[in-house]
Amino acid sequence: MAYDIDPWQLRWSGLDLDALKRTESTFALSNGHLGMRGTLEEGEPRGLPGTYLNGFYEEHPLPYAEAGYGYPEAGQTVVNVTDGKIIRLLVQDEPLDMRYGRAVDHHRVLDFRTGTLRRVSEWESPTGRRVRVRTERLVSFSQRAVAAIRYEVEPLDGPLQLVAQSDLLANEPIARRSSDPRVAAALSAPLRAEFSAAEDYRAVLVHQTRRSNLRMAAAMDHELECAGEGLRVDIHVEEDLARLTAAVDVAEGQCLVLTKYLSYGWSARRSAPALRAQVDAALSGALQTGWDGLLAEQRAFLDEFWASADIELDGDPELQQAVRFALFHVLQAGARGESRAIPAKGLTGPGYDGHAFWDTETFVLPVLTYTIPEAARDALRWRHSTVDFARDRAKALNLGGVVFPWRSINGAECSAYWPAGTAAFHVNADIADAVLRYLNATDDEEFAAEHGAELLVETARLWISLGHHDVHGGFRIDGVTGPDEYSAVVDNNVYTNLMAERNLRAAANICTRRPDLAALLGVSDDERDGWLAAAATMVLPYDAMLDVHPQSERFTEHAEWDFAGTPPEKYPLLLHYPYFDLYRRQVIKQADLVLAMHLRGDAFTDAQKARNFAYCEARTVRDSSLSACTQAVVAAEVGHLELAFDYLAEAAFTDLHDLHDNVENGLHIASLAGAWSAVVAGFGGMRDHDGRLAFAPRLPPGLTRIAFRMCYRASQFCVEITADGATYRLITGPDLPTAHHGDPITLTAADPITLPIPPAPGHPAPTQPPGRAPTPRRPAG
Amino acid sequence: MAYDIDPWQLRWSGLDLDALKRTESTFALSNGHLGMRGTLEEGEPRGLPGTYLNGFYEEHPLPYAEAGYGYPEAGQTVVNVTDGKIIRLLVQDEPLDMRYGRAVDHHRVLDFRTGTLRRVSEWESPTGRRVRVRTERLVSFSQRAVAAIRYEVEPLDGPLQLVAQSDLLANEPIARRSSDPRVAAALSAPLRAEFSAAEDYRAVLVHQTRRSNLRMAAAMDHELECAGEGLRVDIHVEEDLARLTAAVDVAEGQCLVLTKYLSYGWSARRSAPALRAQVDAALSGALQTGWDGLLAEQRAFLDEFWASADIELDGDPELQQAVRFALFHVLQAGARGESRAIPAKGLTGPGYDGHAFWDTETFVLPVLTYTIPEAARDALRWRHSTVDFARDRAKALNLGGVVFPWRSINGAECSAYWPAGTAAFHVNADIADAVLRYLNATDDEEFAAEHGAELLVETARLWISLGHHDVHGGFRIDGVTGPDEYSAVVDNNVYTNLMAERNLRAAANICTRRPDLAALLGVSDDERDGWLAAAATMVLPYDAMLDVHPQSERFTEHAEWDFAGTPPEKYPLLLHYPYFDLYRRQVIKQADLVLAMHLRGDAFTDAQKARNFAYCEARTVRDSSLSACTQAVVAAEVGHLELAFDYLAEAAFTDLHDLHDNVENGLHIASLAGAWSAVVAGFGGMRDHDGRLAFAPRLPPGLTRIAFRMCYRASQFCVEITADGATYRLITGPDLPTAHHGDPITLTAADPITLPIPPAPGHPAPTQPPGRAPTPRRPAG
């Protein structure tokens, strides 16, 4: 399968079930609060149905054959909530089903500017009756509880009786996904019916989960335009089903047009009547706006987004499409989450149980911070809202401050394998880093006072309790797991230590700058000085013989992986080799030291970066989708522009080319966000250490022009990179000081600044393990 | 509760249920093949019933909330098989139940010389009827399938109708022990009835486990001596129950005497008729031998054991009793296992699911090797019989040679937490060490050819694949877990590396000495030279600043544990702190480096031993029962004789004083075996490096005399330690060269050799973490 190439759309005309599963993810619509997979309206054929409400989950016990102290006991899994996407059609006496009859024409289009999913199916039934179905669907950015579907059917050769059935369906049967019978049981029919009602064209279903006791409501209303005769409409409701049925005779050239408005709400506290009222009100708002009004709002929201966030890549149309696809889905994942997490899969599928990880802060929030900073703020507010969970977790673990979860929906730790969960304490520094980036990029003092300072201070407290000053005075952080999941429970992971150092300094700085907040948070001068002392003496291992930083202490002394003896089908390694074997060797799943060189580039010399990068490249297998983007950024910095371009492509095509063979479970939002980083931080050379924005643009051989837009504080600006030089243009806002390849410049409302680009450093090309080099990107044309 | 002190018996007169649970373990009878807990004949009150057949287990799935490659999928749990111990009694119309009425006299005695458990209960029923019940029970050392019970009832004041019911009872209900519903389900009624029959005084039940498909048979026969009138005997059989009922009127001063003979058998292959025939034949043999004959055989077996294995401790009668108790139970665990494992709990309880660990080779086999070497040989034959499992496991783990399981019943790995299971590769060197010890102590060339060489060679192959030569040429073994379970997945654990070094050399030596075996096992000269090269360059970390060996690389740089802030109720630490916190700190669960200094004492100088010991002592909490004995051995060597005595007492009293509060689940066989090591290797200073037997005796202040017996090759000898010196006496066999405090001596059939004892080294007393010093042993009198 392949998508048609178009700069602003994703278009696909296939129908086979395997491909369908994948397009259900790529065609998913979401506003960060409500998500719907791109299933066909008639429900079948399908891979996985999927309607998700951010934060709405069911609980289940986590089983351990050998349990240990502090192991989380309850898991959380995102719930496929009441499905409102379904509109079935009977054509005369035959159900519309794309598996039968013949598709004369069939295609679907995800439109990045209208924010809608459109479908056209010209279908001939097994007995030869032909209809054209046109649908358009949106999950509203402007009205976050609302989705809507326009459904249009036209008989193509002669009059037909059409019966349309529009459903709300709870507890849809789905294929069992877990081998644990208790998890499967928890999720086979997770919703207990509480209330249902229907009247005229409107219906509502209220349900509650069995164990987590979360309550949700879904409602639908309809408008019918019909040029046919003898229209008969019924509405029917059961516990798990509400159905509007419209039957009508339609002549050739005429249409049945059904507009379905949906609204959703959930709460852990509100009563069933209150939730019902909430979804009813949202529906009334949607009806009052109307279909055209919703479309217009959607378009306006996206126009604004693209004005501040668009990336243009000239010379590779497919990559252009992929990068806009990536930005569109990052926006969908984060736009209206509003104090809920941004899960690793967004709201596009059930992968990773719907959990949020460090992906959010490290990969997704940089994009949002520099494009729609309110969304970054809201995601950090979610973290802040879970601080009590994190404080309890720290206490349970005998630690100070907070310990944020490795994976969670509601903020409680759900990771059942501690060496790759609890031990990955870097998530706390990642959160602090995101807070710091947001504060630097926005000067949002209200956020600093209400959320930011506490997040910085409490995470700093964690590091003080987790690390210790050794006999030489150095501050060590032992027994933790860094980003690379093929090493675990190591001492002095460079990434973790450098991010903790930044965390400690940032906490000290905000306490110095805002003594009022320091007092409120109980930070004494002694405590603050302790953070600075730990930061100043942070241990950074270095292998003097090899002249590189070991990823963690002793890493470079470990055995090499036998890459030559590892056939391609043995990747990803974690499915074919035991952890102990991966952990004790120099094999890297994903950027770890390289990520440190991106985010803490200020801690390395240029020469170190080049040597470290080459050392890591030779041992990195990229079994994680979180790797290529970071490798692109640092490859570009050290001058390997073709390699950086290949990695950008890998990040951008992760889901469109289904590189990890699992897109059916949802998109890799962090990898998609990484495509932005690969362009902006990679070829744009954007860095933001200590709040100083700087650029070092370079054009890769595969492109003729790059242009990207960003906002920083009150300024919006554009950077354009061509073979001849880089042009900086302030679009709105005050003058903005920044730097071009190390030279200070200031963007002003006057003419754009165009500057030449110095030649890239000329290091020898690094090598990757056999078979693990990225696919070379050779753009067509 | 307390036991009465006696040099050759364990006697106890209590009845409360809590104490009963504990005595069911301490009073357990076993011959290594068949084990019976010390429950009262009438079945209740009881803690846990328990009849076990070595190697007979049920399988159950191992659950993982997050599974990983190579995780074992099936667990194994020892099964409580058909209970033949039960003999119930109706006294007139009242059931004998020690919870009701009044025990005028009640005591039980485990006799270390007769090998029987005796009971006397003089009981007054609630309505005032009095009887005296005398029982004696044995599990035969000479007829391994057989157990027998002599049951005698005497009315004490007037004639009584007595009804005795003698049962075989399968699928006894037991309290749920696992929180995993699947494990609980697998074990709630694990036996499926296959066959049952009864005739005259004899009955047989045949059952099969539901998942592991192992088949077992239990049979009983009876002799009745009765001076009463109107004896009426019935036999009755159901699927899960066979019952002989004897009703009779007995006059005061007369007795009902019931002798019950039991036989057991199991097999994975034999049919139900074959197994039935097997147990019938064993019963006939037992009846032919008769009760007195069985008693005589039992006594003879034990006389021989004590002649070659007894330890005398003058000056501390309670410790004398405890050490004989320990030896008796070690014998019971290993005597007639015959190619089955020696589980950590022997056959005394369901603890650790009935699994065998490295305990067997490292703690139990040294005792057996030097007292009844055939039992050591048989246990190693069990390991050898599982070599195909171990080879498959190595392949699955991408390793060479064999990987023996961390815990298992049938040889397949059952450990569900790999950092403390699979990663503890030292078990393989421990097996090799036990093979080497057995070969050196016996010159058993037949064993060498059939089992020993293969075990040494295949384990050596493991180390070559697991370690690697680093850039400096050193042979490193990274990412493994040593004996101390409060550190995991570390590099160059001193214990592991030293034991692997011995393993590699031993494999090379046997191949050099026996080229025929080398050829058979496919060992080339190059392969053998590779083993020697790895052994010669084995990395041994050393902390030059502190002048001690770190337990593993970087251990001494880790943070110290906050012992001052750890209250007593937080021990054992693993129940109150997460693994990651334990792993990253200098806190030691159990002897690790100290065990290396015992078993590989040839690799350390005296000064290093003293410094290392002091360093470890200050950080060792002894949350494992496998620690005190080793600390005793090395404390004695470096001259801390009082401390060594305290540790000996701790090892010896582990179960009698229930120091770990879990004796109800079974005895700590390795700790009991460790009491032998504490005496023989500790105060006797016995070492056997490279097959050279040597002694360095010293008497601790708490004792006036120690004497112990051993066998070595064809010689049996005795070592006696007093304040004045040490006396070596050859009992039988050829001259035996050995050493006394470094000086070569030869024991001959001529006069014993008496030599003076040099003063102990005068190192300052080490300290333990606050509250973790052993209880000072102040013998009464």
mmCIF file of N, CA and C in Angstrom, chain A residues 62-66 68-69 71 181-182 397-399 407 415-418 425 465-466 468 471-472 476 478-479 491 545 553-554 557-559 574-581 583-585, chain B residues 62-66 68-69 71 181-182 397-399 407 415-418 425 465-466 468 471-472 476 478-479 491 545 553-554 557-559 574-581 583-584:
data_model
loop_
_atom_site.group_PDB
_atom_site.id
_atom_site.type_symbol
_atom_site.label_atom_id
_atom_site.label_comp_id
_atom_site.label_asym_id
_atom_site.label_seq_id
_atom_site.Cartn_x
_atom_site.Cartn_y
_atom_site.Cartn_z
ATOM 1 N N LEU A 62 -1.834 -6.090 38.464
ATOM 2 C CA LEU A 62 -0.586 -6.435 37.778
ATOM 3 C C LEU A 62 -0.056 -7.715 38.423
ATOM 4 N N PRO A 63 0.095 -8.759 37.647
ATOM 5 C CA PRO A 63 0.528 -10.032 38.231
ATOM 6 C C PRO A 63 2.052 -10.131 38.291
ATOM 7 N N TYR A 64 2.556 -10.745 39.329
ATOM 8 C CA TYR A 64 3.997 -11.017 39.442
ATOM 9 C C TYR A 64 4.181 -12.448 39.912
ATOM 10 N N ALA A 65 5.002 -13.190 39.208
ATOM 11 C CA ALA A 65 5.320 -14.533 39.686
ATOM 12 C C ALA A 65 6.216 -14.424 40.915
ATOM 13 N N GLU A 66 7.079 -13.399 40.943
ATOM 14 C CA GLU A 66 7.870 -13.111 42.141
ATOM 15 C C GLU A 66 7.772 -11.613 42.393
ATOM 16 N N GLY A 68 7.982 -7.941 44.426
ATOM 17 C CA GLY A 68 8.986 -7.286 45.254
ATOM 18 C C GLY A 68 8.391 -6.060 45.915
ATOM 19 N N TYR A 69 9.074 -5.572 46.942
ATOM 20 C CA TYR A 69 8.601 -4.381 47.635
ATOM 21 C C TYR A 69 8.504 -3.211 46.654
ATOM 22 N N TYR A 71 6.531 -2.770 44.172
ATOM 23 C CA TYR A 71 6.012 -3.034 42.828
ATOM 24 C C TYR A 71 4.581 -2.500 42.750
ATOM 25 N N PRO A 181 -5.095 -13.413 31.687
ATOM 26 C CA PRO A 181 -6.559 -13.542 31.709
ATOM 27 C C PRO A 181 -7.236 -12.455 32.529
ATOM 28 N N ARG A 182 -6.512 -11.937 33.563
ATOM 29 C CA ARG A 182 -7.163 -10.909 34.377
ATOM 30 C C ARG A 182 -7.291 -9.588 33.643
ATOM 31 N N LEU A 397 9.380 4.691 48.045
ATOM 32 C CA LEU A 397 10.697 4.252 47.574
ATOM 33 C C LEU A 397 11.817 4.774 48.466
ATOM 34 N N ASN A 398 11.458 5.377 49.592
ATOM 35 C CA ASN A 398 12.474 5.843 50.526
ATOM 36 C C ASN A 398 13.283 6.995 49.938
ATOM 37 N N LEU A 399 12.616 7.837 49.136
ATOM 38 C CA LEU A 399 13.306 8.935 48.468
ATOM 39 C C LEU A 399 12.655 10.261 48.822
ATOM 40 N N ARG A 407 5.320 5.039 33.454
ATOM 41 C CA ARG A 407 4.185 4.940 32.538
ATOM 42 C C ARG A 407 2.915 5.014 33.358
ATOM 43 N N SER A 415 4.288 0.701 35.841
ATOM 44 C CA SER A 415 5.350 -0.081 35.219
ATOM 45 C C SER A 415 5.658 -1.294 36.072
ATOM 46 N N ALA A 416 5.589 -2.475 35.456
ATOM 47 C CA ALA A 416 5.714 -3.718 36.221
ATOM 48 C C ALA A 416 7.121 -4.292 36.167
ATOM 49 N N TYR A 417 8.030 -3.684 35.414
ATOM 50 C CA TYR A 417 9.398 -4.193 35.313
ATOM 51 C C TYR A 417 10.323 -3.062 35.738
ATOM 52 N N TRP A 418 10.742 -3.095 36.994
ATOM 53 C CA TRP A 418 11.358 -1.894 37.546
ATOM 54 C C TRP A 418 12.676 -1.494 36.896
ATOM 55 N N PHE A 425 14.825 6.983 36.368
ATOM 56 C CA PHE A 425 14.501 8.218 37.089
ATOM 57 C C PHE A 425 14.653 9.467 36.217
ATOM 58 N N SER A 465 18.311 13.084 47.068
ATOM 59 C CA SER A 465 18.152 11.858 47.856
ATOM 60 C C SER A 465 18.618 10.626 47.078
ATOM 61 N N LEU A 466 18.619 10.730 45.763
ATOM 62 C CA LEU A 466 18.986 9.574 44.942
ATOM 63 C C LEU A 466 20.498 9.473 44.759
ATOM 64 N N HIS A 468 24.644 10.685 45.758
ATOM 65 C CA HIS A 468 25.442 10.915 46.961
ATOM 66 C C HIS A 468 26.828 11.418 46.567
ATOM 67 N N VAL A 471 33.622 9.443 47.993
ATOM 68 C CA VAL A 471 34.800 9.796 48.794
ATOM 69 C C VAL A 471 35.675 10.848 48.129
ATOM 70 N N HIS A 472 35.571 10.950 46.817
ATOM 71 C CA HIS A 472 36.349 11.988 46.122
ATOM 72 C C HIS A 472 35.580 13.306 46.053
ATOM 73 N N ARG A 476 27.522 11.339 42.689
ATOM 74 C CA ARG A 476 27.235 10.176 41.865
ATOM 75 C C ARG A 476 25.733 9.861 41.898
ATOM 76 N N ASP A 478 23.839 6.479 41.245
ATOM 77 C CA ASP A 478 24.075 5.067 40.951
ATOM 78 C C ASP A 478 22.771 4.299 40.797
ATOM 79 N N GLY A 479 22.865 3.228 40.064
ATOM 80 C CA GLY A 479 21.768 2.252 40.024
ATOM 81 C C GLY A 479 20.530 2.736 39.303
ATOM 82 N N ASP A 491 25.537 2.921 36.813
ATOM 83 C CA ASP A 491 26.024 4.040 37.611
ATOM 84 C C ASP A 491 26.384 5.204 36.701
ATOM 85 N N MET A 545 41.172 6.350 27.595
ATOM 86 C CA MET A 545 41.885 5.541 26.610
ATOM 87 C C MET A 545 41.222 5.640 25.238
ATOM 88 N N GLU A 553 28.957 4.642 33.426
ATOM 89 C CA GLU A 553 30.235 4.178 33.921
ATOM 90 C C GLU A 553 30.482 2.741 33.474
ATOM 91 N N ARG A 554 31.691 2.475 32.995
ATOM 92 C CA ARG A 554 32.145 1.135 32.613
ATOM 93 C C ARG A 554 31.525 0.631 31.307
ATOM 94 N N GLU A 557 33.835 -0.685 28.706
ATOM 95 C CA GLU A 557 34.605 -1.892 29.023
ATOM 96 C C GLU A 557 33.807 -3.167 28.786
ATOM 97 N N HIS A 558 32.530 -3.007 28.549
ATOM 98 C CA HIS A 558 31.707 -4.192 28.340
ATOM 99 C C HIS A 558 32.011 -4.834 26.989
ATOM 100 N N ALA A 559 31.580 -6.084 26.876
ATOM 101 C CA ALA A 559 31.804 -6.813 25.624
ATOM 102 C C ALA A 559 31.026 -6.139 24.501
ATOM 103 N N LEU A 574 15.358 -7.152 21.562
ATOM 104 C CA LEU A 574 14.709 -7.516 22.829
ATOM 105 C C LEU A 574 13.693 -8.637 22.673
ATOM 106 N N LEU A 575 13.266 -8.912 21.428
ATOM 107 C CA LEU A 575 12.359 -10.040 21.234
ATOM 108 C C LEU A 575 13.105 -11.347 20.997
ATOM 109 N N HIS A 576 14.446 -11.283 20.915
ATOM 110 C CA HIS A 576 15.209 -12.493 20.582
ATOM 111 C C HIS A 576 16.387 -12.771 21.496
ATOM 112 N N TYR A 577 16.670 -11.864 22.396
ATOM 113 C CA TYR A 577 17.786 -12.058 23.326
ATOM 114 C C TYR A 577 17.335 -11.629 24.709
ATOM 115 N N PRO A 578 17.887 -12.295 25.727
ATOM 116 C CA PRO A 578 17.463 -11.940 27.090
ATOM 117 C C PRO A 578 18.057 -10.595 27.525
ATOM 118 N N TYR A 579 17.396 -9.962 28.452
ATOM 119 C CA TYR A 579 17.871 -8.672 28.955
ATOM 120 C C TYR A 579 19.313 -8.748 29.436
ATOM 121 N N PHE A 580 19.629 -9.827 30.185
ATOM 122 C CA PHE A 580 20.967 -9.850 30.781
ATOM 123 C C PHE A 580 22.031 -9.772 29.695
ATOM 124 N N ASP A 581 21.739 -10.372 28.535
ATOM 125 C CA ASP A 581 22.745 -10.377 27.476
ATOM 126 C C ASP A 581 22.850 -8.986 26.853
ATOM 127 N N TYR A 583 22.098 -6.181 28.410
ATOM 128 C CA TYR A 583 22.577 -5.225 29.405
ATOM 129 C C TYR A 583 24.093 -5.260 29.564
ATOM 130 N N ARG A 584 24.695 -6.424 29.358
ATOM 131 C CA ARG A 584 26.118 -6.525 29.664
ATOM 132 C C ARG A 584 26.997 -6.226 28.466
ATOM 133 N N ARG A 585 26.405 -5.829 27.358
ATOM 134 C CA ARG A 585 27.189 -5.585 26.155
ATOM 135 C C ARG A 585 27.046 -4.148 25.666
ATOM 136 N N LEU B 62 3.649 -19.135 34.960
ATOM 137 C CA LEU B 62 4.267 -18.014 35.662
ATOM 138 C C LEU B 62 3.754 -16.728 35.029
ATOM 139 N N PRO B 63 3.104 -15.893 35.793
ATOM 140 C CA PRO B 63 2.527 -14.685 35.195
ATOM 141 C C PRO B 63 3.518 -13.526 35.175
ATOM 142 N N TYR B 64 3.481 -12.725 34.144
ATOM 143 C CA TYR B 64 4.305 -11.515 34.062
ATOM 144 C C TYR B 64 3.427 -10.363 33.592
ATOM 145 N N ALA B 65 3.469 -9.271 34.321
ATOM 146 C CA ALA B 65 2.752 -8.091 33.824
ATOM 147 C C ALA B 65 3.501 -7.525 32.617
ATOM 148 N N GLU B 66 4.832 -7.627 32.632
ATOM 149 C CA GLU B 66 5.625 -7.254 31.458
ATOM 150 C C GLU B 66 6.622 -8.369 31.226
ATOM 151 N N GLY B 68 9.440 -10.774 29.228
ATOM 152 C CA GLY B 68 10.637 -10.506 28.432
ATOM 153 C C GLY B 68 11.110 -11.789 27.783
ATOM 154 N N TYR B 69 11.960 -11.643 26.781
ATOM 155 C CA TYR B 69 12.491 -12.801 26.087
ATOM 156 C C TYR B 69 13.218 -13.723 27.065
ATOM 157 N N TYR B 71 12.073 -15.454 29.523
ATOM 158 C CA TYR B 71 11.482 -15.665 30.848
ATOM 159 C C TYR B 71 10.847 -17.062 30.883
ATOM 160 N N PRO B 181 -4.003 -16.353 41.634
ATOM 161 C CA PRO B 181 -5.125 -17.294 41.569
ATOM 162 C C PRO B 181 -4.816 -18.519 40.729
ATOM 163 N N ARG B 182 -3.919 -18.378 39.740
ATOM 164 C CA ARG B 182 -3.645 -19.535 38.895
ATOM 165 C C ARG B 182 -2.806 -20.579 39.625
ATOM 166 N N LEU B 397 19.499 -18.645 25.809
ATOM 167 C CA LEU B 397 20.096 -17.411 26.318
ATOM 168 C C LEU B 397 21.284 -16.965 25.461
ATOM 169 N N ASN B 398 21.485 -17.634 24.316
ATOM 170 C CA ASN B 398 22.560 -17.207 23.420
ATOM 171 C C ASN B 398 23.935 -17.458 24.046
ATOM 172 N N LEU B 399 24.031 -18.543 24.837
ATOM 173 C CA LEU B 399 25.283 -18.831 25.541
ATOM 174 C C LEU B 399 25.766 -20.230 25.176
ATOM 175 N N ARG B 407 16.432 -21.983 40.273
ATOM 176 C CA ARG B 407 15.539 -22.748 41.137
ATOM 177 C C ARG B 407 14.725 -23.701 40.278
ATOM 178 N N SER B 415 12.710 -19.620 37.826
ATOM 179 C CA SER B 415 12.878 -18.320 38.466
ATOM 180 C C SER B 415 12.252 -17.238 37.613
ATOM 181 N N ALA B 416 11.364 -16.474 38.202
ATOM 182 C CA ALA B 416 10.600 -15.497 37.430
ATOM 183 C C ALA B 416 11.175 -14.085 37.518
ATOM 184 N N TYR B 417 12.234 -13.901 38.317
ATOM 185 C CA TYR B 417 12.824 -12.555 38.440
ATOM 186 C C TYR B 417 14.286 -12.692 38.047
ATOM 187 N N TRP B 418 14.592 -12.362 36.812
ATOM 188 C CA TRP B 418 15.900 -12.749 36.273
ATOM 189 C C TRP B 418 17.088 -12.093 36.978
ATOM 190 N N PHE B 425 24.598 -16.566 37.658
ATOM 191 C CA PHE B 425 25.272 -17.653 36.938
ATOM 192 C C PHE B 425 26.244 -18.434 37.825
ATOM 193 N N SER B 465 31.705 -18.213 27.126
ATOM 194 C CA SER B 465 30.731 -17.452 26.333
ATOM 195 C C SER B 465 30.177 -16.264 27.111
ATOM 196 N N LEU B 466 30.215 -16.365 28.411
ATOM 197 C CA LEU B 466 29.625 -15.299 29.233
ATOM 198 C C LEU B 466 30.615 -14.163 29.469
ATOM 199 N N HIS B 468 34.414 -12.032 28.626
ATOM 200 C CA HIS B 468 35.176 -11.616 27.443
ATOM 201 C C HIS B 468 36.496 -11.001 27.881
ATOM 202 N N VAL B 471 39.911 -4.769 26.663
ATOM 203 C CA VAL B 471 41.000 -4.161 25.892
ATOM 204 C C VAL B 471 42.354 -4.287 26.591
ATOM 205 N N HIS B 472 42.321 -4.461 27.907
ATOM 206 C CA HIS B 472 43.576 -4.654 28.628
ATOM 207 C C HIS B 472 43.967 -6.124 28.678
ATOM 208 N N ARG B 476 36.829 -10.519 31.768
ATOM 209 C CA ARG B 476 35.768 -9.916 32.578
ATOM 210 C C ARG B 476 34.491 -10.751 32.488
ATOM 211 N N ASP B 478 30.736 -9.729 33.053
ATOM 212 C CA ASP B 478 29.887 -8.569 33.336
ATOM 213 C C ASP B 478 28.419 -8.956 33.441
ATOM 214 N N GLY B 479 27.702 -8.133 34.180
ATOM 215 C CA GLY B 479 26.243 -8.232 34.164
ATOM 216 C C GLY B 479 25.692 -9.456 34.852
ATOM 217 N N ASP B 491 29.263 -6.075 37.503
ATOM 218 C CA ASP B 491 30.417 -6.512 36.730
ATOM 219 C C ASP B 491 31.467 -7.101 37.667
ATOM 220 N N MET B 545 42.407 2.480 47.209
ATOM 221 C CA MET B 545 42.303 3.537 48.211
ATOM 222 C C MET B 545 41.870 2.971 49.559
ATOM 223 N N GLU B 553 32.799 -4.930 41.012
ATOM 224 C CA GLU B 553 33.370 -3.686 40.544
ATOM 225 C C GLU B 553 32.511 -2.499 40.983
ATOM 226 N N ARG B 554 33.165 -1.468 41.483
ATOM 227 C CA ARG B 554 32.522 -0.212 41.880
ATOM 228 C C ARG B 554 31.686 -0.321 43.158
ATOM 229 N N GLU B 557 32.288 2.233 45.790
ATOM 230 C CA GLU B 557 31.991 3.640 45.481
ATOM 231 C C GLU B 557 30.514 3.964 45.672
ATOM 232 N N HIS B 558 29.735 2.948 45.897
ATOM 233 C CA HIS B 558 28.296 3.190 46.064
ATOM 234 C C HIS B 558 28.011 3.846 47.416
ATOM 235 N N ALA B 559 26.815 4.407 47.496
ATOM 236 C CA ALA B 559 26.424 5.069 48.748
ATOM 237 C C ALA B 559 26.309 4.035 49.867
ATOM 238 N N LEU B 574 14.484 -6.446 52.310
ATOM 239 C CA LEU B 574 13.810 -6.634 51.016
ATOM 240 C C LEU B 574 12.291 -6.562 51.134
ATOM 241 N N LEU B 575 11.769 -6.676 52.348
ATOM 242 C CA LEU B 575 10.318 -6.533 52.513
ATOM 243 C C LEU B 575 9.904 -5.082 52.757
ATOM 244 N N HIS B 576 10.891 -4.186 52.887
ATOM 245 C CA HIS B 576 10.556 -2.803 53.220
ATOM 246 C C HIS B 576 11.213 -1.751 52.341
ATOM 247 N N TYR B 577 12.099 -2.177 51.469
ATOM 248 C CA TYR B 577 12.761 -1.224 50.570
ATOM 249 C C TYR B 577 12.793 -1.829 49.168
ATOM 250 N N PRO B 578 12.736 -0.961 48.160
ATOM 251 C CA PRO B 578 12.739 -1.491 46.799
ATOM 252 C C PRO B 578 14.128 -1.998 46.395
ATOM 253 N N TYR B 579 14.136 -2.922 45.463
ATOM 254 C CA TYR B 579 15.399 -3.480 44.990
ATOM 255 C C TYR B 579 16.367 -2.388 44.544
ATOM 256 N N PHE B 580 15.848 -1.403 43.793
ATOM 257 C CA PHE B 580 16.790 -0.428 43.235
ATOM 258 C C PHE B 580 17.553 0.262 44.351
ATOM 259 N N ASP B 581 16.910 0.474 45.498
ATOM 260 C CA ASP B 581 17.575 1.172 46.594
ATOM 261 C C ASP B 581 18.620 0.258 47.237
ATOM 262 N N TYR B 583 20.117 -2.255 45.693
ATOM 263 C CA TYR B 583 21.169 -2.566 44.716
ATOM 264 C C TYR B 583 22.210 -1.452 44.605
ATOM 265 N N ARG B 584 21.802 -0.208 44.811
ATOM 266 C CA ARG B 584 22.745 0.881 44.545
ATOM 267 C C ARG B 584 23.528 1.267 45.779
#
